[in-house]
Coordinates of C-alpha atoms and ligand atoms in Angstrom, one line a residue:
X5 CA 0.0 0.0 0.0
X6 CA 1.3 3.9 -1.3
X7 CA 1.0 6.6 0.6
X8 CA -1.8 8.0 -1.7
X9 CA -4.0 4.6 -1.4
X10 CA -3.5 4.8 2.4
X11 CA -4.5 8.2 2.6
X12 CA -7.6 7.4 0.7
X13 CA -8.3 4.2 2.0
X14 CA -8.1 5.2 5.8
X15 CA -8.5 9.2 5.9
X16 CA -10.1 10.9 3.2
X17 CA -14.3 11.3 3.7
X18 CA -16.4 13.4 2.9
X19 CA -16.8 16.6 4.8
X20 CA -20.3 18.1 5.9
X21 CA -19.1 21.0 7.7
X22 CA -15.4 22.1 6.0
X23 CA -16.0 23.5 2.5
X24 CA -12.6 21.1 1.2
X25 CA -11.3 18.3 3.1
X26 CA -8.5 16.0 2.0
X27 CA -7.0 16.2 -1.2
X28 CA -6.3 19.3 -2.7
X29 CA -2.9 21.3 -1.1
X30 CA -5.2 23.0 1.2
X31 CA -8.6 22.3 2.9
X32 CA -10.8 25.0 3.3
X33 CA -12.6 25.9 6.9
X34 CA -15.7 29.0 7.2
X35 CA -16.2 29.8 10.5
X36 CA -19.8 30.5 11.4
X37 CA -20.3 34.3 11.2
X38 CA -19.7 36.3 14.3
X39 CA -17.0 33.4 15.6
X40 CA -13.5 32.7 16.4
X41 CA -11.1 30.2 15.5
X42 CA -9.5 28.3 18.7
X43 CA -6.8 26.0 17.3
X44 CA -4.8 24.2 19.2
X45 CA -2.0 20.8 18.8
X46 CA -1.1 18.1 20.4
X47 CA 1.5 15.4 19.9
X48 CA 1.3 11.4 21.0
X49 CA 5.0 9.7 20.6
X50 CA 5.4 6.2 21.1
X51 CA 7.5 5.0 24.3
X52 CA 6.5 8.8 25.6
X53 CA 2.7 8.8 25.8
X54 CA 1.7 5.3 25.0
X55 CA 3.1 2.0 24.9
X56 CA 4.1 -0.3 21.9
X57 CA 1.8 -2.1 23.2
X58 CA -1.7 0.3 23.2
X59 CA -4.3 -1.3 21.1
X60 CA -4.6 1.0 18.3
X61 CA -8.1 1.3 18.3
X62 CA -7.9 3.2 21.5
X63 CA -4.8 5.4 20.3
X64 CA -7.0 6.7 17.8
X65 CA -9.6 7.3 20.2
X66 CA -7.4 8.6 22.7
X67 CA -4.8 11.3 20.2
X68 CA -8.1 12.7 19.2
X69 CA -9.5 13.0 22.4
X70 CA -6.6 14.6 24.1
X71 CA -7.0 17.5 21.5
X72 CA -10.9 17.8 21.8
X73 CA -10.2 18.1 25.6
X74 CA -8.6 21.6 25.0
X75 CA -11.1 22.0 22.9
X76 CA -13.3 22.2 25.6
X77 CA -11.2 23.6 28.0
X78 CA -11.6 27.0 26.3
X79 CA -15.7 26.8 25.7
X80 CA -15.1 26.0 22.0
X81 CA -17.2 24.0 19.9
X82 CA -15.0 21.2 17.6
X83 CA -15.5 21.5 14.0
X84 CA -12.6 20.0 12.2
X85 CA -9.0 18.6 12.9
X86 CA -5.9 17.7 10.5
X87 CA -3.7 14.8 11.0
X88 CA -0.2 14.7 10.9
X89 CA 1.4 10.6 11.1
X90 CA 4.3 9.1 11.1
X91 CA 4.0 5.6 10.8
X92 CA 7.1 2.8 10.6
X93 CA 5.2 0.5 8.1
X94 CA 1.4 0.4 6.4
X95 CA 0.1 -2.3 7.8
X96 CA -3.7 -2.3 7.4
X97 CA -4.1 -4.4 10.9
X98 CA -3.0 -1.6 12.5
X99 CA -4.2 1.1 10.4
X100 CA -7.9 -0.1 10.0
X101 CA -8.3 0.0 13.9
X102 CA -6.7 3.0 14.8
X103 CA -8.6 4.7 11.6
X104 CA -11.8 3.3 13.5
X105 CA -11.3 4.5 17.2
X106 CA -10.5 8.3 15.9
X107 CA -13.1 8.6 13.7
X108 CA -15.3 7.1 15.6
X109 CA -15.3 9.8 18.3
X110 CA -14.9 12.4 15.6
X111 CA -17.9 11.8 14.6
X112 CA -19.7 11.6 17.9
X113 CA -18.5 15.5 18.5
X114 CA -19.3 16.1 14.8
X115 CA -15.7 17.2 14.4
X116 CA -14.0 16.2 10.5
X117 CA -11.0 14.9 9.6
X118 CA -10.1 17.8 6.6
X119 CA -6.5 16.7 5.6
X120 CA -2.9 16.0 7.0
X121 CA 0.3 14.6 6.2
X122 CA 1.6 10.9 6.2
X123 CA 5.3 9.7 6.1
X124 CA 7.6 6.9 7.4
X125 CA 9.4 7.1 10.3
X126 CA 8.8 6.5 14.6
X127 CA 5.2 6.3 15.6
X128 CA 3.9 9.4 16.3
X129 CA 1.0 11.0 16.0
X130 CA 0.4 14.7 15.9
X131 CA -3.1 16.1 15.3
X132 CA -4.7 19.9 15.3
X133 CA -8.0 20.6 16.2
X134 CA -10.2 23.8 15.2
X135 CA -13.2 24.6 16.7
X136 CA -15.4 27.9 17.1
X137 CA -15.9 30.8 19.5
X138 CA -18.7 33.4 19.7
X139 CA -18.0 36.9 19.6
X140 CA -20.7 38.7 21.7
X141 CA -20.5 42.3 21.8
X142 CA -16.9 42.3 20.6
X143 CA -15.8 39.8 23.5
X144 CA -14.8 36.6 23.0
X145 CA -16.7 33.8 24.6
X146 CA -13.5 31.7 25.0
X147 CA -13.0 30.4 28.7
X148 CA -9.2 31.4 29.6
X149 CA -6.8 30.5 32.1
X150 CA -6.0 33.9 32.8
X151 CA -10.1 35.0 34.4
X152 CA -9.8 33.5 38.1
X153 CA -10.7 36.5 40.7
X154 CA -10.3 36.3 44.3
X155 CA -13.4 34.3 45.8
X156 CA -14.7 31.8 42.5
X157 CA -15.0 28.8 43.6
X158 CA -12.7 26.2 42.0
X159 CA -14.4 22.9 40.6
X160 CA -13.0 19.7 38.4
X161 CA -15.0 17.6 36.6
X162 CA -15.6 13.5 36.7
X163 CA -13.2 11.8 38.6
X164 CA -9.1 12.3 38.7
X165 CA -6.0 9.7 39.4
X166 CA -7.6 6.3 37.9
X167 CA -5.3 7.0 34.8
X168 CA -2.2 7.3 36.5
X169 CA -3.2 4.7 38.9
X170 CA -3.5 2.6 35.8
X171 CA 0.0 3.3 34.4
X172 CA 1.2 2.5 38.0
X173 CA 0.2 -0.7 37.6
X174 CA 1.3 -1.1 34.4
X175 CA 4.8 -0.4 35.3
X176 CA 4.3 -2.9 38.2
X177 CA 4.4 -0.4 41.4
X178 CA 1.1 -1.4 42.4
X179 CA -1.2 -4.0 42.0
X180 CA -5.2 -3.8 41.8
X181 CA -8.3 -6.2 41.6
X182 CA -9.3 -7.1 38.1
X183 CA -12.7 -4.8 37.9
X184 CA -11.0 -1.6 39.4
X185 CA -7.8 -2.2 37.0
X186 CA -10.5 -2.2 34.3
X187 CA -12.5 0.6 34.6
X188 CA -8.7 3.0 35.5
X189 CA -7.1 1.3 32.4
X190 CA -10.3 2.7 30.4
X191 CA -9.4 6.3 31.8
X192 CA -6.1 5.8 30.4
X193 CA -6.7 4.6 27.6
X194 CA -10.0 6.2 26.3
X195 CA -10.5 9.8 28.6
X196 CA -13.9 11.5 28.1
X197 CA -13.2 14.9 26.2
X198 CA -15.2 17.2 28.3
X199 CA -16.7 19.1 25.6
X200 CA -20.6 19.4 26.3
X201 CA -19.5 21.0 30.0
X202 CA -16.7 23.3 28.1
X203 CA -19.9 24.6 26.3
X204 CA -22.3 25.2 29.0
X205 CA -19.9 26.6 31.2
X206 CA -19.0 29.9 28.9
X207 CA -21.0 33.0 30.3
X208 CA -20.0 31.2 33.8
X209 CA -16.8 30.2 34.2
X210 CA -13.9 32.7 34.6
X211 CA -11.3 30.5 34.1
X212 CA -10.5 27.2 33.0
X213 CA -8.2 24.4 32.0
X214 CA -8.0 20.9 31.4
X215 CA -6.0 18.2 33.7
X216 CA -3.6 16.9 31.7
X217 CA -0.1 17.0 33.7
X218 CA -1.6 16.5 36.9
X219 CA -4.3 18.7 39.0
X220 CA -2.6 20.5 41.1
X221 CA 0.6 21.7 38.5
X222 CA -3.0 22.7 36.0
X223 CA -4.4 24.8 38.6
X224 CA -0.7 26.8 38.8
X225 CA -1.2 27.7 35.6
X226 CA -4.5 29.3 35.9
X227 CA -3.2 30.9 39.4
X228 CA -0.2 32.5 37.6
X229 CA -2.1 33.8 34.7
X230 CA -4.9 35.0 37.0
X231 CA -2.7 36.5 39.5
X232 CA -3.8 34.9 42.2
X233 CA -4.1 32.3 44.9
X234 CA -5.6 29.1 46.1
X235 CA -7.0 26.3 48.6
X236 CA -7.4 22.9 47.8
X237 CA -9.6 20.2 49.8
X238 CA -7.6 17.3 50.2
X239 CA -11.0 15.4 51.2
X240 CA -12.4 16.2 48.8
X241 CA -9.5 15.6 46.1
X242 CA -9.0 11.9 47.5
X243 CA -12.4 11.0 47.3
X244 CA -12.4 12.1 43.3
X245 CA -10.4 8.6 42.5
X246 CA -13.3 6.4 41.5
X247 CA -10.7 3.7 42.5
X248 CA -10.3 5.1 45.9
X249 CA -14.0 4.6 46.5
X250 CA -13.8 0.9 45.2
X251 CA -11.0 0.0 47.6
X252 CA -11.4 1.5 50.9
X253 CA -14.4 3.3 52.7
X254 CA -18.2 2.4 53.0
X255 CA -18.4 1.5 49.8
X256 CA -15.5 0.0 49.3
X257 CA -15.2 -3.9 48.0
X258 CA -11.7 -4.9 47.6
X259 CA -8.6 -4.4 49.9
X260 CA -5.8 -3.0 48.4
X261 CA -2.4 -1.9 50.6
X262 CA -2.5 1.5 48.7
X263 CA -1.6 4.3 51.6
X264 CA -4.0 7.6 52.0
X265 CA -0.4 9.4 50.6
X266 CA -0.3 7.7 47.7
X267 CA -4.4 8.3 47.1
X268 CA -3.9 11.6 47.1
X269 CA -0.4 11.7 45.1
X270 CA -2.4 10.4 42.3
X271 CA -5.6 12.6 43.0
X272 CA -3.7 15.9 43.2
X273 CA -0.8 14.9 40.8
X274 CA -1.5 12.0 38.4
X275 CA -2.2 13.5 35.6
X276 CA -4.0 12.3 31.7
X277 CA -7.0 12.9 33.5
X278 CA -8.8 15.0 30.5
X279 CA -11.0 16.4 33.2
X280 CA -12.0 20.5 33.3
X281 CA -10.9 22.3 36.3
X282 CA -12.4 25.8 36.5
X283 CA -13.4 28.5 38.3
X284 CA -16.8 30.6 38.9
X285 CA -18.2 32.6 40.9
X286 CA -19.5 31.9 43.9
X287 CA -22.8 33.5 43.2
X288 CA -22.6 31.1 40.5
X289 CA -23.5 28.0 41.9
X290 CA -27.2 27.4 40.6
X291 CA -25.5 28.0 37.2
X292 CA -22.6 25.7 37.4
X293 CA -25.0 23.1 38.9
X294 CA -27.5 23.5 35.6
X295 CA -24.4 23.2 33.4
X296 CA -23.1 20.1 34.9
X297 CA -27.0 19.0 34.5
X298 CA -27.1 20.0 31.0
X299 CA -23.8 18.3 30.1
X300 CA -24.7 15.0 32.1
X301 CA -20.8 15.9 33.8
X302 CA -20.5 15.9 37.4
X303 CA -18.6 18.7 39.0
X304 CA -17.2 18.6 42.0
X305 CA -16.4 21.6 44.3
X306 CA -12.4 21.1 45.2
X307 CA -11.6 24.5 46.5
X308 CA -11.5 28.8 46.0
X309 CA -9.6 31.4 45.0
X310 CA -8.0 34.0 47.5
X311 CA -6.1 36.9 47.3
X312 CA -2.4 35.5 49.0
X313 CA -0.4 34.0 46.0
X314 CA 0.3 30.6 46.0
X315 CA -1.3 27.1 46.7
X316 CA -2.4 26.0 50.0
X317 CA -3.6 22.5 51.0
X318 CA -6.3 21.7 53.7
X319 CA -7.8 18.8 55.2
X320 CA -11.1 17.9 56.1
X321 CA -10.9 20.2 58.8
X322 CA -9.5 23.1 57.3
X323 CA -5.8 22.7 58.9
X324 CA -3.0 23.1 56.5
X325 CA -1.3 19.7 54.5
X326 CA 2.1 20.0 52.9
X327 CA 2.4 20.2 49.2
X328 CA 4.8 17.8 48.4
X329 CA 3.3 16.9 44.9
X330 CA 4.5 17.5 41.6
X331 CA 3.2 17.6 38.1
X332 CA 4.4 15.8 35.0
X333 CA 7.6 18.7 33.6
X334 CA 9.0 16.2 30.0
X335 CA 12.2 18.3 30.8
X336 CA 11.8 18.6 34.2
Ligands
ADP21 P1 1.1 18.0 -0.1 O1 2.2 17.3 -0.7 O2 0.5 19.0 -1.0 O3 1.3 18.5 1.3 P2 0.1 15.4 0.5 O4 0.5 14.6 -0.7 O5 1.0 15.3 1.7 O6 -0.1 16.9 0.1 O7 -1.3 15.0 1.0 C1 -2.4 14.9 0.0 C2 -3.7 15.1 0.7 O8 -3.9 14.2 1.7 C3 -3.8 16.5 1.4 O9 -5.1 17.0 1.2 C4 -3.5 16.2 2.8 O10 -4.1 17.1 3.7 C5 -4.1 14.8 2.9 N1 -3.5 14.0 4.0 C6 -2.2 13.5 4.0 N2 -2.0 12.7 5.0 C7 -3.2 12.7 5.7 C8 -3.6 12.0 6.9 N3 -2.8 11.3 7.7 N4 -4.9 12.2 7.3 C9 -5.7 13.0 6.6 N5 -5.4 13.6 5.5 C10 -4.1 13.5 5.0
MG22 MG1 2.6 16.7 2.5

């Protein structure tokens, strides 16, 4: 199989929304009048973001997803993405799958494939979303990191740390019961872009992000371009690892020797979590509450902004916890 026949066989369909999708030297894109273009890129490398071993049906899922997810982090709506691959061979047992898992979710947010590039070389896959904005009154509906103010409330959707808990035991530093490995490897493997909520939360969020590197380093960035400060439930956070719930507590069914530390390591600092961690008002709460209704997303209240720089940790009953967790830095 050519480069051309595998471009046609796997990639090229026909567009709905895009004016020209693949095949000519360009494809063509109108935004809706009265919108902006959010664009953004992401890159998956073998060996650095998945394993030689990651069923490729799920890759595709999963290097789309990761892209949707900022996507949605900003309030935009997905219209159309571009594919860039490196592959080592053409090998149609691999292609066909991966082909299936991305364009299956593509089309589940309605977002179209509209060109690319293919060549030999290391697995890796690098793909760049476009979605839409609207303009009202001159201002951008994007949600920002930069629109935190002292007193929002701070909130993160789903759960966090089953992903990392996953890779944990992947690498063999832990070890789980088969039904709670399951439903952390699907995390992992196939995170939930968080796109509906992104949607419903512009007009009420101030600021937002999505978890990718691990909650707590996210929530920096939204601190330092806001200018401000914040406390974080540690009760709260642990109790946001569906796992954690599975394995210990009231609820839980299976006895693992994970330590409370190590909980809320992966809670606060696990990171591929695709989850939205914003802030709103806190006159805002009926809203947020109808928006996570709307969305069918939970949302979970972890926390506020203040006015002293800087993140503090609390416990359940408000005394101060060390930070002693770090994000995922490639160069760090
Ligand atoms: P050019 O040489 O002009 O850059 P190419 O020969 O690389 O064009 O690609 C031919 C067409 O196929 C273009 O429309 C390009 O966007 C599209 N394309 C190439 N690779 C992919 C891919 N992996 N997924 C989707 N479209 C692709
Ligand atoms: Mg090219």
């Amino acid at each position: 199989m050519g480069e051309f026949d595998l471009i046609e066989r796997y990639f090229k369909r026909p567009v709905n929304r895009a004016v020209l999708g693949v095949g000519d030297d360009c494809a063509l894109l109108q935004p809706s009048p009265g919108t902006q273009l959010a664009i953004s890129c992401d890159m998956l490398v073998e060996g650095r973001h998945f394993l030689s071993t990651t069923d490729p049906f799920k890759l595709g899922h999963k290097a789309l997803a990761v892209n949707l997810s900022d996507l949605a982090a900003c309030g935009a709506r997905p219209l159309a993405f571009t594919l860039a691959l490196a592959l080592p061979r053409a090998i149609d047992s691999w292609l066909a799958p991966f082909s299936q898992g991305l364009l299956a979710l593509a089309d589940a947010h309605g977002c179209e494939l509209i060109g690319g590039d293919t060549t030999q070389g290391p697995l890796n896959i690098c793909i760049t979303v476009f979605g839409e904005v609207p303009v009202v009154k001159g201002r951008s509906q994007a949600l920002l990191r930069s629109g935190a103010q002292v007193g929002d409330d701070l909130y993160v959707s789903g759960t966090v740390g089953d992903a990392r808990l996953a890779l944990e035991v992947f690498r063999g530093t832990v070890s789980l019961p088969a039904p709670v490995f399951d439903a952390a490897r699907l995390r992992l493997e196939q995170p939930t872009p968080r796109v509906a909520l992104g949607l419903a939360l512009r007009g009420i969020a101030t600021a937002a992000i999505d978890v990718s590197d691990g909650l707590l380093g996210d929530l920096g960035h939204i601190l330092k371009q806001s200018g401000v400060g914040a406390t974080v439930d540690t009760e709260v956070a642990i109790n946001l690892i569906a796992s954690y719930a599975e394995c210990t507590g009231a609820r839980g069914q299976f006895n693992t020797e994970i330590k409370a530390e190590q909980w809320l390591g992966w809670a606060l600092a696990g990171g591929d979590d695709y989850e939205l961690l914003f802030t709103a008002p806190a006159a805002a709460r009926t809203l947020v509450a109808a928006a996570a209704d709307i969305s069918q997303t939970p949302v979970t209240r972890i926390g506020h902004i203040g006015l002293e720089h800087g993140l503090r940790l609390v416990d359940g009953d408000g005394q101060y916890v060390p930070n002693t967790y770090s994000s995922f830095d490639h160069f760090a």
